[in-house]
Coordinates of C-alpha atoms in Angstrom, one line a residue:
M1296 CA -21.8 -36.7 -51.6
G1297 CA -25.6 -36.2 -51.6
V1298 CA -27.6 -33.0 -52.0
D1299 CA -27.5 -32.4 -48.2
G1300 CA -23.7 -32.3 -48.2
E1301 CA -23.7 -29.8 -51.1
T1302 CA -26.3 -27.7 -49.3
V1303 CA -24.2 -27.5 -46.2
V1304 CA -21.1 -26.5 -48.1
L1305 CA -23.0 -23.8 -50.0
K1306 CA -24.4 -22.5 -46.7
N1307 CA -21.0 -22.2 -45.1
M1308 CA -19.6 -20.4 -48.1
L1309 CA -22.4 -17.9 -48.1
I1310 CA -22.0 -17.1 -44.4
G1311 CA -18.3 -16.6 -44.9
V1312 CA -19.0 -14.2 -47.9
N1313 CA -21.4 -12.2 -45.8
L1314 CA -18.8 -11.8 -43.0
I1315 CA -16.2 -10.6 -45.5
L1316 CA -18.7 -8.0 -46.8
L1317 CA -19.3 -6.9 -43.3
G1318 CA -15.6 -6.3 -42.8
S1319 CA -15.3 -4.4 -46.0
M1320 CA -18.3 -2.2 -45.2
L1321 CA -16.5 -0.9 -42.1
K1322 CA -13.9 1.6 -43.2
P1323 CA -10.4 0.8 -41.9
S1324 CA -9.9 4.4 -40.9
E1325 CA -13.0 4.3 -38.7
C1326 CA -13.1 0.8 -37.2
Q1327 CA -10.8 -2.2 -37.3
L1328 CA -13.0 -5.3 -36.8
E1329 CA -11.9 -8.9 -36.4
V1330 CA -14.6 -11.4 -37.2
T1331 CA -14.4 -15.0 -35.9
T1332 CA -16.8 -17.9 -35.8
E1333 CA -17.1 -20.6 -33.2
R1334 CA -18.6 -24.0 -33.2
V1335 CA -21.0 -24.2 -30.2
Q1336 CA -21.9 -27.6 -28.9
R1337 CA -25.5 -28.1 -28.3
Q1338 CA -25.1 -28.6 -24.6
A1339 CA -23.3 -25.3 -24.3
V1340 CA -26.2 -23.6 -26.1
E1341 CA -28.7 -25.2 -23.8
E1342 CA -26.8 -23.9 -20.7
E1343 CA -27.0 -20.4 -22.1
G1344 CA -30.6 -20.7 -22.9
G1345 CA -30.2 -19.9 -26.5
I1346 CA -31.7 -23.3 -27.9
A1347 CA -34.6 -25.3 -26.6
N1348 CA -34.1 -29.0 -26.0
Y1349 CA -36.3 -30.8 -28.3
N1350 CA -37.5 -34.1 -27.0
T1351 CA -38.1 -35.7 -30.4
S1352 CA -36.7 -39.1 -31.2
G1353 CA -36.1 -41.2 -34.2
K1354 CA -36.5 -39.6 -37.6
E1355 CA -38.6 -36.7 -36.2
Q1356 CA -35.8 -35.4 -33.9
P1357 CA -34.6 -32.0 -35.3
V1358 CA -31.1 -31.3 -36.6
V1359 CA -29.7 -28.1 -34.9
F1360 CA -27.0 -25.8 -36.4
N1361 CA -25.4 -23.2 -34.1
H1362 CA -23.3 -20.3 -35.2
V1363 CA -21.6 -17.8 -33.0
Y1364 CA -19.9 -14.7 -34.5
N1365 CA -17.4 -12.7 -32.4
I1366 CA -16.5 -9.3 -33.7
N1367 CA -13.6 -7.9 -31.8
V1368 CA -12.1 -4.5 -31.9
P1369 CA -8.2 -4.5 -31.7
L1370 CA -6.8 -2.9 -28.5
D1371 CA -4.6 -0.5 -30.5
S1372 CA -7.5 0.7 -32.7
L1373 CA -8.2 4.4 -32.7
C1374 CA -11.9 3.6 -32.2
S1375 CA -13.3 4.4 -28.8
S1376 CA -15.0 1.8 -26.7
G1377 CA -18.5 3.2 -27.1
L1378 CA -21.2 1.9 -29.6
E1379 CA -24.8 3.1 -29.5
A1380 CA -27.5 0.7 -30.2
S1381 CA -29.8 1.2 -33.3
A1382 CA -33.5 1.8 -33.2
E1383 CA -34.2 -1.6 -34.6
Q1384 CA -32.2 -3.5 -32.0
E1385 CA -31.3 -2.0 -28.6
V1386 CA -28.8 -3.6 -26.3
S1387 CA -29.7 -3.8 -22.7
A1388 CA -27.8 -1.4 -20.5
E1389 CA -27.5 -4.0 -17.8
D1390 CA -25.0 -6.0 -19.9
E1391 CA -22.0 -3.7 -19.6
A1392 CA -19.4 -6.1 -20.9
L1393 CA -20.9 -7.4 -24.1
A1394 CA -23.6 -6.6 -26.7
E1395 CA -25.1 -9.7 -28.1
Y1396 CA -27.3 -10.2 -31.2
T1397 CA -29.1 -13.5 -31.4
G1398 CA -31.4 -14.9 -34.0
H1399 CA -32.7 -18.3 -35.1
T1400 CA -34.9 -19.8 -37.6
S1401 CA -36.7 -23.1 -37.8
D1402 CA -37.9 -25.3 -40.6
H1403 CA -40.5 -27.4 -38.8
E1404 CA -41.2 -29.5 -41.8
S1405 CA -37.5 -30.6 -42.3
Q1406 CA -36.8 -30.4 -38.5
V1407 CA -33.7 -28.2 -39.2
T1408 CA -33.0 -25.3 -36.8
F1409 CA -30.4 -22.6 -37.5
T1410 CA -29.2 -20.5 -34.5
H1411 CA -26.9 -17.5 -34.8
K1412 CA -25.2 -15.4 -32.1
I1413 CA -23.3 -12.3 -32.8
N1414 CA -21.2 -10.8 -30.0
L1415 CA -19.9 -7.3 -30.0
P1416 CA -18.1 -5.5 -27.2
K1417 CA -20.4 -2.9 -25.7
K1418 CA -19.6 0.5 -27.1
A1419 CA -16.9 -1.0 -29.2
C1420 CA -16.9 1.6 -31.8
P1421 CA -18.5 5.1 -32.3
C1422 CA -18.6 4.6 -36.0
A1423 CA -21.7 6.0 -37.6
G1424 CA -24.2 3.4 -38.9
S1425 CA -22.6 0.4 -37.2
A1426 CA -25.9 -0.9 -35.8
Q1427 CA -27.6 -0.6 -39.1
V1428 CA -24.8 -2.6 -40.8
L1429 CA -25.2 -5.4 -38.2
Q1430 CA -29.0 -5.4 -38.8
E1431 CA -28.4 -5.8 -42.5
L1432 CA -26.0 -8.7 -41.8
L1433 CA -28.7 -10.5 -39.8
S1434 CA -31.2 -10.0 -42.6
R1435 CA -28.8 -11.6 -45.0
I1436 CA -28.2 -14.5 -42.7
E1437 CA -31.9 -15.1 -42.5
M1438 CA -32.2 -15.0 -46.2
L1439 CA -29.4 -17.6 -46.4
E1440 CA -31.2 -19.9 -44.0
R1441 CA -34.3 -19.8 -46.1
E1442 CA -32.3 -20.7 -49.2
V1443 CA -30.8 -23.6 -47.3
S1444 CA -34.2 -24.7 -46.3
L1445 CA -35.3 -24.7 -49.9
L1446 CA -32.3 -26.8 -50.8
R1447 CA -33.0 -29.1 -47.9
E1448 CA -36.4 -29.9 -49.4
Q1449 CA -34.7 -31.1 -52.5
C1450 CA -32.5 -33.6 -50.7
E1451 CA -33.5 -37.2 -50.6
G1452 CA -35.1 -38.2 -47.4
N1453 CA -33.2 -40.0 -44.7
C1454 CA -29.7 -38.8 -45.6
C1455 CA -28.6 -39.7 -42.1
Q1456 CA -30.0 -43.0 -41.0
G1457 CA -32.0 -43.3 -37.9
S1458 CA -29.1 -44.8 -36.1
A1459 CA -27.0 -41.8 -37.0
A1460 CA -29.6 -39.3 -35.8
T1461 CA -29.4 -40.4 -32.2
G1462 CA -27.1 -38.9 -29.6
Q1463 CA -25.1 -35.8 -30.4
L1464 CA -26.8 -33.9 -33.2
D1465 CA -24.8 -30.6 -33.3
Y1466 CA -23.4 -29.8 -36.7
I1467 CA -19.9 -28.7 -37.2
P1468 CA -20.3 -26.4 -40.2
H1469 CA -16.9 -25.9 -41.7
C1470 CA -15.0 -29.2 -40.8
S1471 CA -12.4 -26.6 -39.6
G1472 CA -12.0 -25.5 -43.2
H1473 CA -10.1 -28.7 -44.1
G1474 CA -12.9 -31.0 -45.2
N1475 CA -16.5 -31.5 -46.2
F1476 CA -19.4 -32.7 -44.1
S1477 CA -21.1 -35.8 -45.5
L1478 CA -24.7 -36.5 -44.4
E1479 CA -24.2 -40.0 -45.7
S1480 CA -21.6 -40.7 -43.1
C1481 CA -22.7 -38.0 -40.8
G1482 CA -19.1 -36.8 -40.5
C1483 CA -16.3 -34.8 -42.0
I1484 CA -14.4 -36.1 -45.0
C1485 CA -11.0 -34.4 -44.5
H1486 CA -8.8 -33.0 -47.1
E1487 CA -5.4 -34.6 -47.7
G1488 CA -3.1 -33.8 -44.9
W1489 CA -5.8 -33.3 -42.2
F1490 CA -7.5 -35.7 -39.9
G1491 CA -9.7 -35.7 -36.8
K1492 CA -13.4 -35.6 -36.1
N1493 CA -13.6 -32.0 -37.5
C1494 CA -10.5 -32.1 -39.7
S1495 CA -8.7 -29.7 -37.3
E1496 CA -5.5 -31.7 -36.9
P1497 CA -2.8 -31.4 -39.6
Y1498 CA -1.4 -34.6 -41.0
C1499 CA 2.2 -33.7 -41.1
P1500 CA 5.0 -36.4 -40.4
L1501 CA 5.8 -36.6 -36.7
G1502 CA 4.0 -33.3 -36.1
C1503 CA 7.0 -31.6 -37.8
S1504 CA 9.1 -32.9 -34.8
S1505 CA 8.1 -29.7 -32.9
R1506 CA 10.5 -27.8 -35.0
G1507 CA 8.1 -26.2 -37.5
V1508 CA 4.5 -25.4 -38.5
C1509 CA 2.2 -27.7 -40.5
V1510 CA 0.6 -25.9 -43.4
D1511 CA -1.7 -27.9 -45.8
G1512 CA -0.1 -31.1 -44.6
Q1513 CA 3.5 -29.9 -45.2
C1514 CA 6.0 -28.8 -42.6
I1515 CA 7.3 -25.3 -42.7
C1516 CA 10.5 -25.9 -40.7
D1517 CA 12.3 -23.6 -38.4
S1518 CA 15.4 -21.9 -39.9
E1519 CA 17.8 -24.4 -38.3
Y1520 CA 15.9 -27.6 -39.5
S1521 CA 14.7 -29.2 -42.7
G1522 CA 13.2 -32.4 -44.0
D1523 CA 9.7 -33.6 -44.4
D1524 CA 9.3 -33.8 -40.7
C1525 CA 11.8 -31.1 -39.7
S1526 CA 14.0 -33.7 -38.0
E1527 CA 17.1 -33.0 -40.0
L1528 CA 19.6 -30.2 -39.2
R1529 CA 19.7 -27.7 -42.0
C1530 CA 23.1 -27.3 -43.7
P1531 CA 24.7 -23.9 -44.4
T1532 CA 22.9 -22.4 -47.4
D1533 CA 21.3 -25.8 -48.1
C1534 CA 24.7 -26.9 -49.4
S1535 CA 24.4 -24.4 -52.2
S1536 CA 22.3 -26.9 -54.1
R1537 CA 25.5 -28.8 -54.8
G1538 CA 25.3 -31.7 -52.3
L1539 CA 23.3 -33.6 -49.8
C1540 CA 22.7 -32.5 -46.2
V1541 CA 23.4 -35.4 -43.8
D1542 CA 23.0 -34.6 -40.1
G1543 CA 23.7 -30.9 -40.6
E1544 CA 26.8 -31.5 -42.7
C1545 CA 27.1 -31.2 -46.5
V1546 CA 28.1 -34.2 -48.5
C1547 CA 29.1 -32.3 -51.6
E1548 CA 29.0 -33.4 -55.2
E1549 CA 32.2 -34.6 -56.7
A1550 CA 33.2 -31.3 -58.2
Y1551 CA 32.6 -29.2 -55.1
T1552 CA 33.8 -28.9 -51.5
G1553 CA 33.6 -26.6 -48.5
K1554 CA 31.2 -26.5 -45.6
D1555 CA 28.4 -25.3 -47.9
C1556 CA 29.7 -26.9 -51.1
S1557 CA 30.3 -23.4 -52.5
E1558 CA 33.9 -24.1 -53.5
L1559 CA 35.1 -25.9 -56.5
R1560 CA 37.1 -29.0 -55.8
C1561 CA 40.5 -29.3 -57.2
P1562 CA 41.5 -32.5 -59.1
G1563 CA 42.6 -35.2 -56.7
D1564 CA 42.4 -32.6 -53.8
C1565 CA 45.9 -31.5 -55.1
S1566 CA 47.2 -35.0 -54.1
G1567 CA 47.9 -33.6 -50.6
K1568 CA 50.8 -31.6 -52.1
G1569 CA 49.2 -28.2 -52.6
R1570 CA 46.3 -26.0 -51.8
C1571 CA 43.1 -25.5 -53.7
V1572 CA 42.1 -22.0 -54.7
N1573 CA 38.9 -21.7 -56.8
G1574 CA 39.3 -25.1 -58.3
T1575 CA 43.0 -24.6 -59.2
C1576 CA 45.9 -26.3 -57.4
L1577 CA 48.7 -24.2 -56.1
C1578 CA 51.4 -26.9 -55.7
Q1579 CA 54.1 -27.1 -53.1
E1580 CA 57.8 -26.7 -54.1
G1581 CA 58.9 -29.7 -56.1
Y1582 CA 55.5 -30.7 -57.5
V1583 CA 53.7 -29.9 -60.7
G1584 CA 50.5 -30.9 -62.6
E1585 CA 46.8 -30.1 -62.4
D1586 CA 46.6 -32.3 -59.2
C1587 CA 50.2 -31.7 -58.0
G1588 CA 50.7 -35.4 -58.6
Q1589 CA 53.9 -35.1 -60.5
R1590 CA 57.3 -34.3 -58.9
R1591 CA 59.6 -31.8 -60.5
C1592 CA 63.0 -33.2 -61.1
L1593 CA 66.0 -31.2 -59.8
N1594 CA 68.3 -29.6 -62.4
A1595 CA 66.8 -31.7 -65.1
C1596 CA 68.8 -34.7 -63.7
S1597 CA 72.0 -32.9 -64.6
G1598 CA 71.8 -34.5 -68.1
R1599 CA 72.9 -37.8 -66.6
G1600 CA 69.5 -39.4 -66.3
Y1601 CA 65.8 -39.1 -67.0
C1602 CA 62.8 -37.8 -64.9
Q1603 CA 60.1 -40.3 -64.0
E1604 CA 57.3 -39.1 -61.7
G1605 CA 59.5 -36.3 -60.4
L1606 CA 62.4 -38.6 -59.6
C1607 CA 65.7 -38.8 -61.5
I1608 CA 66.5 -42.3 -62.9
C1609 CA 70.3 -41.9 -63.1
E1610 CA 72.7 -43.4 -65.7
E1611 CA 75.1 -46.1 -64.6
G1612 CA 77.8 -44.7 -62.4
Y1613 CA 75.8 -41.6 -61.2
Q1614 CA 73.6 -41.0 -58.2
G1615 CA 71.9 -38.3 -56.1
P1616 CA 68.6 -36.4 -56.4
D1617 CA 69.8 -34.7 -59.6
C1618 CA 72.3 -37.4 -60.8
S1619 CA 75.2 -35.0 -60.2
A1620 CA 77.3 -37.3 -58.0
V1621 CA 79.5 -40.2 -59.0
A1622 CA 78.3 -43.4 -57.3
P1623 CA 80.9 -44.8 -55.0
P1624 CA 82.1 -48.5 -55.1
E1625 CA 79.9 -50.9 -53.2
D1626 CA 80.5 -53.9 -50.9
L1627 CA 84.2 -53.2 -50.0
R1628 CA 85.6 -56.3 -48.4
V1629 CA 88.9 -57.6 -47.1
A1630 CA 90.1 -60.7 -49.0
G1631 CA 93.3 -61.3 -47.2
I1632 CA 95.7 -59.9 -44.5
S1633 CA 99.3 -60.5 -43.8
D1634 CA 102.0 -58.7 -41.7
R1635 CA 103.0 -56.6 -44.7
S1636 CA 99.9 -56.5 -47.1
I1637 CA 96.1 -56.1 -47.3
E1638 CA 94.1 -57.5 -50.1
L1639 CA 90.8 -55.6 -51.0
E1640 CA 87.8 -56.3 -53.3
W1641 CA 84.8 -54.2 -54.3
D1642 CA 81.9 -53.9 -56.8
G1643 CA 81.5 -51.0 -59.2
P1644 CA 79.9 -50.0 -62.5
M1645 CA 81.7 -50.3 -65.9
A1646 CA 81.5 -46.6 -66.5
V1647 CA 84.2 -45.8 -63.9
T1648 CA 87.4 -44.4 -65.4
E1649 CA 89.6 -45.4 -62.5
Y1650 CA 89.7 -46.1 -58.8
V1651 CA 91.8 -44.3 -56.2
I1652 CA 92.8 -46.2 -53.1
S1653 CA 93.9 -44.1 -50.2
Y1654 CA 95.4 -45.5 -47.0
Q1655 CA 97.0 -44.1 -43.8
P1656 CA 97.9 -45.5 -40.4
T1657 CA 95.5 -44.5 -37.7
A1658 CA 98.3 -43.5 -35.3
L1659 CA 99.2 -39.8 -35.2
G1660 CA 101.7 -38.7 -37.7
G1661 CA 101.0 -41.5 -40.1
L1662 CA 101.8 -40.8 -43.8
Q1663 CA 98.8 -40.9 -46.2
L1664 CA 99.5 -42.9 -49.4
Q1665 CA 97.5 -43.4 -52.6
Q1666 CA 97.3 -46.1 -55.2
R1667 CA 95.4 -45.8 -58.6
V1668 CA 94.1 -48.7 -60.6
P1669 CA 92.1 -48.9 -63.9
G1670 CA 88.3 -48.6 -63.8
D1671 CA 87.8 -52.3 -64.9
W1672 CA 89.6 -53.5 -61.8
S1673 CA 87.6 -54.8 -58.9
G1674 CA 90.3 -55.3 -56.3
V1675 CA 93.9 -54.4 -55.3
T1676 CA 96.6 -55.6 -52.9
I1677 CA 98.3 -52.9 -50.8
T1678 CA 101.9 -53.9 -50.0
E1679 CA 104.9 -52.6 -48.1
L1680 CA 102.8 -52.0 -45.0
E1681 CA 104.2 -52.2 -41.5
P1682 CA 103.3 -55.2 -39.3
G1683 CA 100.9 -54.7 -36.4
L1684 CA 99.5 -51.3 -37.6
T1685 CA 95.8 -50.3 -38.2
Y1686 CA 95.1 -48.5 -41.5
N1687 CA 92.2 -46.3 -42.6
I1688 CA 91.4 -47.3 -46.2
S1689 CA 89.2 -45.3 -48.6
V1690 CA 88.3 -46.4 -52.2
Y1691 CA 87.0 -43.7 -54.6
A1692 CA 85.4 -44.1 -58.0
V1693 CA 86.4 -41.6 -60.7
I1694 CA 84.4 -40.7 -63.8
S1695 CA 85.5 -37.8 -66.0
N1696 CA 87.7 -36.5 -63.3
I1697 CA 84.8 -36.3 -60.8
L1698 CA 85.6 -38.1 -57.6
S1699 CA 82.8 -40.1 -55.8
L1700 CA 82.3 -40.3 -52.1
P1701 CA 84.5 -42.9 -50.6
I1702 CA 83.7 -46.4 -49.3
T1703 CA 85.8 -47.0 -46.3
A1704 CA 87.2 -49.7 -44.0
K1705 CA 89.6 -49.9 -41.1
V1706 CA 92.0 -52.9 -41.3
A1707 CA 95.0 -53.9 -39.2
T1708 CA 98.0 -55.8 -40.5
H1709 CA 99.1 -58.9 -38.7
L1710 CA 102.2 -59.0 -36.5
S1711 CA 105.1 -60.9 -38.1
T1712 CA 105.7 -64.4 -37.1
P1713 CA 108.8 -64.8 -34.8
Q1714 CA 111.7 -66.4 -36.6
G1715 CA 114.7 -68.6 -35.7
L1716 CA 113.3 -70.6 -32.9
R1717 CA 115.9 -73.1 -31.5
F1718 CA 116.7 -75.0 -28.3
K1719 CA 120.1 -74.3 -26.8
T1720 CA 120.2 -76.8 -23.9
I1721 CA 117.9 -79.6 -22.7
T1722 CA 117.9 -81.5 -19.4
E1723 CA 115.5 -83.7 -17.5
T1724 CA 113.6 -80.6 -16.2
T1725 CA 114.9 -77.5 -18.2
V1726 CA 114.9 -76.3 -21.8
E1727 CA 116.7 -73.1 -22.9
V1728 CA 115.1 -71.4 -26.0
Q1729 CA 116.4 -68.7 -28.4
W1730 CA 114.8 -66.8 -31.4
E1731 CA 115.5 -63.7 -33.6
P1732 CA 114.4 -60.2 -32.7
F1733 CA 111.9 -57.9 -34.6
S1734 CA 112.9 -54.7 -36.4
F1735 CA 109.6 -52.9 -35.6
S1736 CA 107.9 -51.7 -32.5
F1737 CA 105.7 -54.1 -30.5
D1738 CA 104.8 -54.7 -26.8
G1739 CA 106.4 -58.0 -25.9
W1740 CA 106.6 -61.8 -26.3
E1741 CA 104.6 -64.7 -25.0
I1742 CA 106.3 -68.2 -24.7
S1743 CA 104.5 -71.3 -23.8
F1744 CA 105.5 -75.0 -23.0
I1745 CA 102.4 -77.2 -23.6
P1746 CA 102.7 -81.0 -22.9
K1747 CA 101.8 -83.0 -25.9
N1748 CA 98.9 -84.6 -24.0
N1749 CA 97.6 -81.0 -23.2
E1750 CA 97.8 -81.7 -19.5
G1751 CA 99.0 -78.6 -17.8
G1752 CA 101.6 -76.4 -19.3
V1753 CA 103.6 -73.3 -18.6
I1754 CA 103.1 -69.7 -20.1
A1755 CA 105.4 -66.8 -19.7
Q1756 CA 105.3 -63.2 -21.0
L1757 CA 108.6 -61.5 -21.8
P1758 CA 109.7 -57.9 -22.7
S1759 CA 110.2 -57.1 -26.4
D1760 CA 114.0 -56.9 -26.1
V1761 CA 114.4 -60.5 -24.8
T1762 CA 115.2 -63.2 -27.4
S1763 CA 116.0 -66.2 -25.2
F1764 CA 114.4 -68.0 -22.2
N1765 CA 115.3 -70.9 -19.9
Q1766 CA 112.2 -72.8 -18.8
T1767 CA 112.6 -74.8 -15.6
G1768 CA 110.4 -77.2 -13.7
L1769 CA 109.5 -79.4 -16.6
K1770 CA 108.8 -83.1 -16.3
P1771 CA 111.6 -85.5 -17.2
G1772 CA 111.1 -87.4 -20.4
E1773 CA 108.0 -85.2 -21.4
E1774 CA 107.4 -84.0 -25.0
Y1775 CA 106.5 -80.3 -25.1
I1776 CA 105.1 -77.9 -27.9
V1777 CA 106.9 -74.6 -27.5
N1778 CA 105.1 -71.5 -29.0
V1779 CA 106.5 -68.0 -29.3
V1780 CA 104.0 -65.1 -30.1
A1781 CA 104.6 -61.4 -30.5
L1782 CA 102.1 -59.0 -28.7
K1783 CA 100.9 -55.5 -29.6
E1784 CA 97.9 -54.0 -27.8
Q1785 CA 95.1 -56.6 -28.4
A1786 CA 96.8 -58.1 -31.4
R1787 CA 98.8 -61.4 -31.5
S1788 CA 101.2 -62.5 -34.2
P1789 CA 100.9 -66.0 -35.7
P1790 CA 102.9 -68.3 -33.4
T1791 CA 106.2 -69.9 -34.3
S1792 CA 106.2 -73.5 -32.9
A1793 CA 108.6 -76.4 -32.2
S1794 CA 108.5 -79.6 -30.2
V1795 CA 111.1 -80.7 -27.6
S1796 CA 111.4 -83.6 -25.2
T1797 CA 113.2 -83.4 -21.9
V1798 CA 115.7 -86.1 -21.0
I1799 CA 114.3 -89.0 -19.1
D1800 CA 115.6 -89.4 -15.5
G1801 CA 117.1 -92.6 -14.0
P1802 CA 116.6 -94.4 -10.7
T1803 CA 117.9 -92.5 -7.7
Q1804 CA 119.0 -93.2 -4.1
I1805 CA 120.5 -96.7 -4.8
L1806 CA 121.1 -98.8 -1.7
V1807 CA 122.8 -102.3 -1.2
R1808 CA 121.8 -104.2 1.9
D1809 CA 121.8 -107.7 3.4
V1810 CA 125.2 -108.5 1.8
S1811 CA 126.6 -112.0 2.4
D1812 CA 129.5 -113.8 0.9
T1813 CA 127.6 -114.6 -2.3
V1814 CA 124.3 -112.5 -2.1
A1815 CA 123.5 -108.8 -2.0
F1816 CA 120.1 -107.0 -2.0
V1817 CA 119.9 -103.8 -4.2
E1818 CA 117.2 -101.1 -3.8
W1819 CA 116.5 -97.7 -5.7
T1820 CA 113.9 -95.0 -6.2
P1821 CA 112.1 -95.4 -9.5
P1822 CA 112.4 -92.6 -12.2
R1823 CA 109.5 -90.0 -12.7
A1824 CA 109.6 -90.5 -16.4
K1825 CA 107.7 -93.2 -18.2
V1826 CA 110.3 -95.8 -19.2
D1827 CA 110.4 -99.0 -21.1
F1828 CA 112.6 -100.9 -18.6
I1829 CA 115.1 -100.6 -15.8
L1830 CA 118.7 -101.6 -16.7
L1831 CA 120.7 -103.2 -13.7
K1832 CA 124.4 -103.9 -14.2
Y1833 CA 127.0 -105.1 -11.6
G1834 CA 130.6 -106.4 -11.7
L1835 CA 133.9 -106.6 -9.8
V1836 CA 135.7 -103.4 -9.3
G1837 CA 138.5 -103.2 -11.8
G1838 CA 136.5 -104.9 -14.5
E1839 CA 137.7 -108.4 -13.9
G1840 CA 135.2 -110.9 -15.2
G1841 CA 133.0 -108.3 -17.0
K1842 CA 129.5 -107.0 -16.1
T1843 CA 126.3 -108.8 -15.5
T1844 CA 123.2 -107.0 -16.9
F1845 CA 119.5 -107.4 -16.1
R1846 CA 116.4 -105.7 -17.7
L1847 CA 113.8 -105.2 -15.2
Q1848 CA 110.2 -104.0 -15.5
P1849 CA 109.5 -100.4 -14.4
P1850 CA 107.4 -101.3 -11.4
L1851 CA 110.4 -103.0 -9.8
S1852 CA 112.4 -100.9 -7.4
Q1853 CA 114.7 -103.6 -5.9
Y1854 CA 116.6 -106.7 -7.0
S1855 CA 118.6 -109.5 -5.3
V1856 CA 122.1 -110.0 -6.8
Q1857 CA 123.4 -113.6 -6.3
A1858 CA 126.4 -115.9 -7.1
L1859 CA 128.8 -113.3 -5.9
R1860 CA 132.4 -114.1 -5.0
P1861 CA 133.0 -114.1 -1.3
G1862 CA 135.2 -111.4 0.0
S1863 CA 135.1 -109.4 -3.3
R1864 CA 134.5 -105.7 -4.1
Y1865 CA 131.6 -105.1 -6.5
E1866 CA 130.1 -102.0 -8.3
V1867 CA 126.4 -101.8 -9.3
W1868 CA 124.8 -99.5 -11.9
V1869 CA 121.0 -98.7 -12.3
S1870 CA 119.5 -96.7 -15.3
A1871 CA 116.2 -96.2 -17.2
V1872 CA 115.7 -96.9 -20.9
R1873 CA 112.9 -95.5 -23.2
G1874 CA 113.2 -96.3 -26.8
T1875 CA 116.7 -95.6 -27.8
N1876 CA 117.3 -93.1 -24.9
E1877 CA 119.0 -94.2 -21.7
S1878 CA 119.1 -92.1 -18.6
K1879 CA 122.2 -91.4 -16.6
S1880 CA 123.2 -94.3 -14.4
T1881 CA 123.1 -94.3 -10.6
T1882 CA 126.0 -96.3 -9.1
T1883 CA 127.3 -97.6 -5.8
Q1884 CA 129.9 -100.2 -4.5
F1885 CA 129.7 -103.0 -1.9
T1886 CA 132.0 -105.9 -0.7
T1887 CA 130.8 -109.5 -0.2
D1888 CA 131.7 -111.4 3.0
K1889 CA 134.4 -114.1 3.2
E1890 CA 133.7 -117.8 3.5
F1891 CA 132.4 -119.1 6.9
E1892 CA 135.5 -121.1 8.0
E1893 CA 137.9 -118.3 7.3
A1894 CA 135.7 -115.9 9.0
E1895 CA 135.6 -118.1 12.1
K1896 CA 139.4 -118.3 12.2
E1897 CA 139.6 -114.6 11.9
K1898 CA 137.2 -114.2 14.8
R1899 CA 139.2 -116.5 17.0
A1900 CA 142.5 -114.9 16.2
L1901 CA 141.0 -111.5 16.8
K1902 CA 139.6 -112.6 20.2
Q1903 CA 143.0 -114.0 21.3
H1904 CA 144.7 -110.8 20.2
D1905 CA 142.2 -108.8 22.4
E1906 CA 142.8 -111.1 25.4
K1907 CA 146.6 -110.7 25.2
A1908 CA 146.3 -107.0 25.0
N1909 CA 144.2 -107.0 28.2
S1910 CA 146.4 -109.3 30.3

């Protein structure tokens, strides 16, 4: 900065000091004065007539400095509104609103003009000697201007270039108090944090976001906001200096918690199993440790296990939260069932002393029975049970006379298999069956006749007191599987079975027709059973000459018998044969005719006999 800049700064400082002296000379008890200065643009001065418009140009054009001082009396002051003018400077009575003191000096050699205007409200204060004080202030200002002129002569010429001296020449003395005027640049050099033509605008981030005041380039935020630019919500008590404020919420340091980070944090936040009081965990029931992270074992595991992280690890054979209970057997399964017994198996620890097996029929009034086996057994067969009953079975483990909870199953015994099945009578279409009765209660019997080829069949249900049955309507020569089953509720006994074959039937409705002296034609109805062949026999009645036999294929149902003796009585038999079995024979008799000549003689003799009888 050149000498001109230093001179301007010095001048401004001296003017400010004089105004402060003026304020101090007026006693507060008498007058309360407020002194302000204004920057007056050259155009405004010209409009008021306070400064002449110099028409110089180039380097000879003057530099004009204007100062306006307003001295205001506060409204609540005890001073009256009257102020008498002094003898040295009287204020015109025509100006009722304002008393104005104006002075200016010119340095024609340096072309620098200083203009000062002091405004006082008319009759602002009745304080004694006020006019004299103002006159002394004007004298001091004139002295200051002379000193500035002397300093101006010491400056190097042409501080502001000719190009800078054109246009607006008014001087802004203080740069708003936030910078220094430089004649080299003909402008204010602002202090840090300020900017603008006269350094009047604070340089605060984002203008403090309209949530604070900018002071010396720093935001003084409103109470609810913080941050360099007052854009952040303020946290309660600034997080007690124990955390960071993020969007109005405290992110506390590791050792603290709470809305304002004022509370000590408990280790592990008490593991979610307690509450934190002044940094100490008050654990819930069943939890211990600084962070409530360990579970307390119940009853010290009853001396039958050890505690691990609050849980009892029980010894073999014991269980429960405190290892006080004997562990029951596991995986109870039925290995076999009969009509009188049930076979059981299970898994259990070696520490078991013994097992107790309890069983009882589910029906009302059933007797409960028990069976004990050693602890190293893993199964048992319950015997002497009643067929067709359902039993509730429970298996207990015993250690040191302590009984475990049971493992249970519900099992039904089978119905006994019917015994003594036999066939009393067998015909072509009927079979009579017999069997032995049961000694226990059950619902009834079921008997079935199923053909060996599984085509069709007959099923019948009988009362429990029946022990025989005659089945009719069967096919002749058919082999059947006969099953007898006992029934009780939804249960079925194992069946007793036997096979039986009905007797094959023979040909029926035999007929002899077209009989001559030596030939006869025999017909019959074929049998229903499948047979190997049809057996045809014939011979003279009385057995003379023996029997003649023919084996005919089953499809045949007729046959011509020849070489018969004329005028003889014959008997014919027809039967069916399958394997070694032969059906009953169907038989009939017929008589062959006599020879032709004898027959003619008999006809003539018969005719003559008839004629004589009629004459």
